[in-house]
Amino acid sequence: MVPTLPPRTPLALATLGTAPFVIGAIGAATDTVFTPFPYSSVQSVIHYGVVILSFLTGILWGFASHSPKGESSYAYITGAIPALYVFFAVAGTDADKLEALMFGFPALLVIDTSFQKSGLAPKWWLTLRIPSTLLIIACLFLTRISI
């Protein structure tokens, strides 16, 4: 099966959306702060990871709103899990937070896959999410080994 390419706008936004991870990971690896924010590159990767994982949860809720009536509860509950995970699991030291995010993004991809298989996500969704997730995990890993 040939993958369906995502529309240009989501592709461009997803590509741009990975930039803070890349910039933060490079900053962490080189002990340089590339952001105007009053926290380190490590902290910027953590903060942005929390924001993006939560944002992607919101997208799942959008998908869940199109589920058949008998399956909507499952879709909404499954779609809420990543946000709850972020709230409860991304805690402790910076290393703990990064490790929690390194688990959270692939777990979210599993949910994305189930939403696509059930027809809730667009056919191009995983074509967009898989490369983004791999890059995010690599950046989280680089940041983690840099501390």
Coordinates of N, CA and C in Angstrom, one line a residue:
M1 N 0.8 -1.2 0.0 CA 0.0 0.0 0.0 C 0.9 1.2 0.0
V2 N 0.6 2.2 -0.9 CA 1.4 3.4 -1.0 C 0.9 4.4 0.1
P3 N 1.8 5.0 0.9 CA 1.3 5.9 1.9 C 0.7 7.1 1.2
T4 N -0.4 7.6 1.9 CA -1.0 8.9 1.4 C -0.2 10.0 2.0
L5 N 0.2 11.0 1.1 CA 0.9 12.1 1.6 C 0.0 13.1 2.3
P6 N 0.5 13.8 3.4 CA -0.4 14.7 4.0 C -0.5 16.0 3.2
P7 N -1.5 16.8 3.4 CA -1.7 18.1 2.8 C -0.5 19.0 3.1
R8 N -0.2 19.9 2.3 CA 1.0 20.8 2.5 C 1.0 21.6 3.8
T9 N -0.1 22.1 4.2 CA -0.2 22.9 5.4 C 0.2 22.1 6.6
P10 N -0.5 20.9 6.9 CA -0.1 20.1 8.0 C 1.3 19.7 7.9
L11 N 1.8 19.3 6.7 CA 3.2 18.9 6.6 C 4.1 20.0 7.0
A12 N 3.9 21.2 6.5 CA 4.7 22.4 6.8 C 4.7 22.7 8.3
L13 N 3.5 22.7 8.9 CA 3.4 23.0 10.3 C 4.0 21.9 11.2
A14 N 3.9 20.6 10.8 CA 4.6 19.6 11.6 C 6.1 19.7 11.5
T15 N 6.6 20.0 10.3 CA 8.0 20.2 10.1 C 8.5 21.4 10.9
L16 N 7.8 22.5 10.9 CA 8.2 23.7 11.7 C 8.0 23.3 13.2
G17 N 7.0 22.5 13.5 CA 6.8 22.2 14.9 C 7.9 21.3 15.5
T18 N 8.7 20.7 14.7 CA 9.8 19.9 15.3 C 11.0 20.7 15.5
A19 N 11.0 21.9 14.9 CA 12.2 22.8 15.0 C 12.6 23.1 16.5
P20 N 11.7 23.4 17.4 CA 12.1 23.7 18.8 C 12.8 22.5 19.4
F21 N 12.3 21.3 19.1 CA 13.0 20.1 19.6 C 14.4 20.0 19.1
V22 N 14.6 20.2 17.8 CA 16.0 20.2 17.2 C 16.9 21.3 17.8
I23 N 16.3 22.5 17.9 CA 17.1 23.6 18.4 C 17.5 23.4 19.9
G24 N 16.5 22.9 20.7 CA 16.7 22.6 22.1 C 17.7 21.5 22.3
A25 N 17.6 20.4 21.5 CA 18.5 19.3 21.6 C 20.0 19.7 21.3
I26 N 20.1 20.5 20.2 CA 21.4 21.0 19.8 C 22.0 21.9 20.9
G27 N 21.1 22.7 21.5 CA 21.5 23.6 22.6 C 22.0 22.8 23.8
A28 N 21.2 21.8 24.1 CA 21.6 20.9 25.3 C 22.9 20.2 25.0
A29 N 23.1 19.7 23.8 CA 24.3 19.0 23.5 C 25.5 19.9 23.5
T30 N 25.4 21.1 23.1 CA 26.5 22.1 23.0 C 26.5 23.0 24.2
D31 N 25.6 22.8 25.2 CA 25.5 23.7 26.4 C 25.3 25.2 26.0
T32 N 24.5 25.4 25.0 CA 24.2 26.7 24.5 C 22.7 26.9 24.6
V33 N 22.3 28.1 24.8 CA 20.9 28.5 24.9 C 20.5 29.2 23.6
F34 N 19.7 28.7 22.8 CA 19.3 29.3 21.5 C 17.9 30.0 21.6
T35 N 17.3 30.0 22.8 CA 16.0 30.6 22.9 C 16.0 31.8 23.7
P36 N 15.1 32.7 23.5 CA 15.0 33.9 24.3 C 14.3 33.7 25.7
F37 N 14.0 32.5 26.0 CA 13.2 32.2 27.2 C 14.2 32.1 28.4
P38 N 13.7 32.4 29.6 CA 14.6 32.4 30.7 C 14.8 31.0 31.3
Y39 N 15.0 30.0 30.5 CA 15.3 28.7 31.0 C 16.3 28.0 30.0
S40 N 16.9 26.9 30.4 CA 17.9 26.3 29.7 C 17.4 25.6 28.4
S41 N 18.2 25.1 27.6 CA 17.8 24.3 26.4 C 17.1 23.0 26.8
V42 N 17.6 22.4 27.9 CA 17.0 21.2 28.4 C 15.6 21.5 28.8
Q43 N 15.4 22.5 29.6 CA 14.1 22.9 30.1 C 13.2 23.3 28.9
S44 N 13.7 23.9 27.9 CA 12.9 24.3 26.7 C 12.4 23.0 26.0
V45 N 13.2 22.0 25.9 CA 12.8 20.8 25.3 C 11.7 20.1 26.1
I46 N 11.9 20.1 27.4 CA 10.8 19.5 28.3 C 9.5 20.3 28.2
H47 N 9.6 21.6 28.3 CA 8.4 22.4 28.2 C 7.7 22.2 26.9
Y48 N 8.4 22.3 25.8 CA 7.8 22.1 24.5 C 7.3 20.7 24.3
G49 N 8.0 19.7 24.9 CA 7.5 18.3 24.8 C 6.1 18.2 25.5
V50 N 6.0 18.8 26.6 CA 4.7 18.8 27.3 C 3.6 19.5 26.5
V51 N 3.9 20.6 25.9 CA 2.9 21.3 25.1 C 2.5 20.5 23.9
I52 N 3.5 19.9 23.2 CA 3.1 19.2 22.0 C 2.4 17.9 22.3
L53 N 2.8 17.2 23.3 CA 2.1 16.0 23.6 C 0.7 16.3 24.0
S54 N 0.5 17.4 24.7 CA -0.9 17.8 25.1 C -1.7 18.3 23.9
F55 N -1.0 19.0 23.0 CA -1.7 19.5 21.8 C -2.1 18.3 20.9
L56 N -1.3 17.3 20.8 CA -1.7 16.1 20.0 C -2.8 15.4 20.6
T57 N -3.0 15.4 21.9 CA -4.1 14.9 22.6 C -5.4 15.6 22.2
G58 N -5.3 16.9 22.0 CA -6.5 17.6 21.5 C -6.9 17.2 20.2
I59 N -5.9 16.9 19.3 CA -6.2 16.5 18.0 C -7.0 15.1 18.0
L60 N -6.6 14.3 18.9 CA -7.3 13.0 19.1 C -8.7 13.2 19.5
W61 N -9.0 14.2 20.3 CA -10.3 14.5 20.7 C -11.1 15.0 19.5
G62 N -10.5 15.7 18.6 CA -11.2 16.1 17.4 C -11.5 14.9 16.5
F63 N -10.6 13.9 16.5 CA -10.9 12.7 15.7 C -12.0 11.9 16.4
A64 N -12.0 11.9 17.8 CA -13.0 11.1 18.5 C -14.4 11.7 18.3
S65 N -14.5 13.0 18.0 CA -15.8 13.6 17.8 C -16.5 13.1 16.6
H66 N -15.7 12.4 15.7 CA -16.3 11.8 14.5 C -16.6 10.3 14.6
S67 N -16.4 9.8 15.8 CA -16.6 8.3 16.0 C -18.0 8.0 16.1
P68 N -18.4 6.7 15.6 CA -19.7 6.3 15.7 C -20.2 6.3 17.2
K69 N -21.5 6.5 17.4 CA -22.0 6.7 18.7 C -21.6 5.6 19.7
G70 N -21.7 4.4 19.3 CA -21.3 3.3 20.2 C -19.8 3.2 20.6
E71 N -19.0 3.9 19.8 CA -17.5 3.8 20.0 C -17.0 5.1 20.5
S72 N -17.8 6.1 20.7 CA -17.3 7.4 21.0 C -16.7 7.5 22.4
S73 N -17.2 6.8 23.4 CA -16.7 6.8 24.7 C -15.3 6.3 24.7
Y74 N -15.1 5.2 24.1 CA -13.7 4.6 24.0 C -12.7 5.6 23.3
A75 N -13.2 6.2 22.2 CA -12.3 7.2 21.5 C -11.9 8.4 22.4
Y76 N -12.9 8.9 23.1 CA -12.7 10.0 24.0 C -11.8 9.7 25.2
I77 N -12.0 8.5 25.8 CA -11.2 8.1 26.9 C -9.7 7.8 26.4
T78 N -9.6 7.1 25.3 CA -8.3 6.9 24.8 C -7.6 8.2 24.4
G79 N -8.3 9.1 23.8 CA -7.8 10.4 23.5 C -7.3 11.2 24.6
A80 N -7.9 11.0 25.8 CA -7.6 11.8 27.0 C -6.3 11.2 27.7
I81 N -6.0 10.0 27.5 CA -4.9 9.3 28.2 C -3.6 10.1 28.1
P82 N -3.2 10.5 26.9 CA -1.9 11.2 26.8 C -1.8 12.5 27.7
A83 N -2.9 13.3 27.7 CA -2.9 14.5 28.5 C -2.7 14.2 30.0
L84 N -3.5 13.1 30.5 CA -3.4 12.7 31.8 C -2.0 12.2 32.1
Y85 N -1.4 11.4 31.2 CA -0.1 10.9 31.3 C 0.9 12.1 31.5
V86 N 0.8 13.1 30.7 CA 1.7 14.2 30.8 C 1.6 14.9 32.2
F87 N 0.4 15.0 32.7 CA 0.2 15.7 34.0 C 0.8 14.9 35.1
F88 N 0.6 13.6 35.1 CA 1.1 12.7 36.2 C 2.5 12.2 36.1
A89 N 2.9 11.9 34.9 CA 4.2 11.3 34.7 C 5.4 12.2 34.4
V90 N 5.2 13.3 33.8 CA 6.3 14.2 33.5 C 6.6 15.1 34.8
A91 N 7.3 14.4 35.7 CA 7.6 15.0 37.0 C 9.0 14.6 37.4
G92 N 9.5 15.2 38.4 CA 10.8 14.8 39.0 C 11.9 15.6 38.4
T93 N 13.1 14.9 38.2 CA 14.2 15.6 37.7 C 14.1 15.8 36.2
D94 N 14.9 16.7 35.6 CA 14.9 16.8 34.2 C 15.1 15.5 33.4
A95 N 15.9 14.7 34.0 CA 16.1 13.3 33.3 C 14.9 12.5 33.4
D96 N 14.2 12.5 34.5 CA 12.9 11.8 34.7 C 11.9 12.3 33.7
K97 N 11.8 13.7 33.5 CA 10.8 14.3 32.6 C 11.1 13.9 31.2
L98 N 12.4 13.9 30.8 CA 12.7 13.6 29.4 C 12.4 12.1 29.2
E99 N 12.7 11.2 30.1 CA 12.4 9.8 30.0 C 10.9 9.6 29.8
A100 N 10.1 10.3 30.6 CA 8.7 10.2 30.5 C 8.2 10.6 29.2
L101 N 8.7 11.7 28.6 CA 8.4 12.1 27.3 C 8.8 11.1 26.2
M102 N 10.0 10.5 26.4 CA 10.5 9.5 25.5 C 9.6 8.3 25.4
F103 N 8.9 8.1 26.5 CA 7.9 7.0 26.5 C 6.5 7.5 26.0
G104 N 6.2 8.7 26.3 CA 4.9 9.3 25.9 C 4.6 9.4 24.4
F105 N 5.7 9.9 23.7 CA 5.5 10.1 22.3 C 5.3 8.8 21.5
P106 N 6.0 7.7 21.8 CA 5.7 6.5 21.1 C 4.4 5.9 21.5
A107 N 4.0 6.0 22.8 CA 2.7 5.6 23.2 C 1.6 6.3 22.5
L108 N 1.8 7.6 22.3 CA 0.8 8.4 21.5 C 0.7 7.8 20.1
L109 N 1.8 7.4 19.6 CA 1.8 6.9 18.2 C 1.0 5.6 18.1
V110 N 1.0 4.8 19.1 CA 0.2 3.6 19.2 C -1.3 4.0 19.1
I111 N -1.6 5.0 19.9 CA -3.0 5.5 19.9 C -3.4 6.1 18.5
D112 N -2.4 6.9 17.9 CA -2.6 7.4 16.6 C -2.9 6.3 15.6
T113 N -2.2 5.2 15.7 CA -2.3 4.1 14.8 C -3.7 3.4 15.0
S114 N -4.2 3.3 16.2 CA -5.5 2.7 16.4 C -6.6 3.7 15.9
F115 N -6.4 5.0 16.0 CA -7.4 5.9 15.5 C -7.4 5.8 13.9
Q116 N -6.2 5.7 13.3 CA -6.2 5.6 11.9 C -6.8 4.3 11.4
K117 N -6.5 3.2 12.1 CA -7.1 1.9 11.7 C -8.6 1.9 11.8
S118 N -9.1 2.6 12.8 CA -10.6 2.7 13.0 C -11.2 3.7 12.1
G119 N -10.4 4.4 11.3 CA -11.0 5.3 10.3 C -11.2 6.7 10.9
L120 N -10.8 7.0 12.1 CA -11.1 8.3 12.8 C -10.0 9.3 12.3
A121 N -8.8 8.9 12.1 CA -7.7 9.8 11.6 C -7.7 9.8 10.1
P122 N -7.2 10.9 9.5 CA -7.1 10.9 8.0 C -6.1 9.8 7.6
K123 N -6.2 9.4 6.3 CA -5.4 8.3 5.8 C -3.9 8.8 5.8
W124 N -3.6 10.0 5.7 CA -2.2 10.5 5.7 C -1.7 10.8 7.1
W125 N -2.4 10.6 8.2 CA -2.0 10.9 9.5 C -0.7 10.3 10.0
L126 N -0.6 9.0 9.8 CA 0.6 8.3 10.2 C 1.8 8.7 9.3
T127 N 1.6 9.0 8.1 CA 2.7 9.5 7.2 C 3.3 10.8 7.8
L128 N 2.5 11.5 8.5 CA 3.0 12.8 9.1 C 3.5 12.5 10.5
R129 N 2.9 11.6 11.2 CA 3.2 11.4 12.7 C 4.5 10.5 12.9
I130 N 4.7 9.5 12.0 CA 5.8 8.6 12.3 C 7.1 9.4 12.2
P131 N 7.4 10.1 11.1 CA 8.7 10.8 11.0 C 8.9 11.8 12.1
S132 N 7.8 12.5 12.4 CA 7.8 13.6 13.4 C 8.2 12.9 14.8
T133 N 7.5 11.8 15.1 CA 7.7 11.1 16.3 C 9.2 10.6 16.4
L134 N 9.7 10.0 15.4 CA 11.1 9.6 15.4 C 12.1 10.7 15.6
L135 N 11.8 11.8 15.0 CA 12.7 13.0 15.2 C 12.6 13.5 16.6
I136 N 11.4 13.6 17.1 CA 11.2 14.1 18.5 C 11.9 13.1 19.5
I137 N 11.7 11.8 19.3 CA 12.4 10.9 20.2 C 13.9 11.0 20.2
A138 N 14.4 11.2 19.0 CA 15.9 11.4 18.8 C 16.3 12.7 19.6
C139 N 15.6 13.7 19.4 CA 15.9 15.0 20.1 C 15.8 14.8 21.6
L140 N 14.7 14.1 22.1 CA 14.6 13.9 23.5 C 15.8 13.1 24.0
F141 N 16.2 12.1 23.3 CA 17.3 11.2 23.7 C 18.6 12.0 23.7
L142 N 18.9 12.8 22.7 CA 20.1 13.7 22.7 C 20.1 14.6 23.8
T143 N 18.9 15.2 24.1 CA 18.8 16.1 25.3 C 19.1 15.3 26.6
R144 N 18.5 14.1 26.7 CA 18.7 13.3 27.9 C 20.2 12.9 28.1
I145 N 20.9 12.5 27.1 CA 22.3 12.1 27.3 C 23.2 13.3 27.5
S146 N 22.7 14.5 27.2 CA 23.5 15.7 27.4 C 23.5 16.3 28.8
I147 N 22.6 15.7 29.7 CA 22.6 16.2 31.0 C 23.3 15.3 32.0

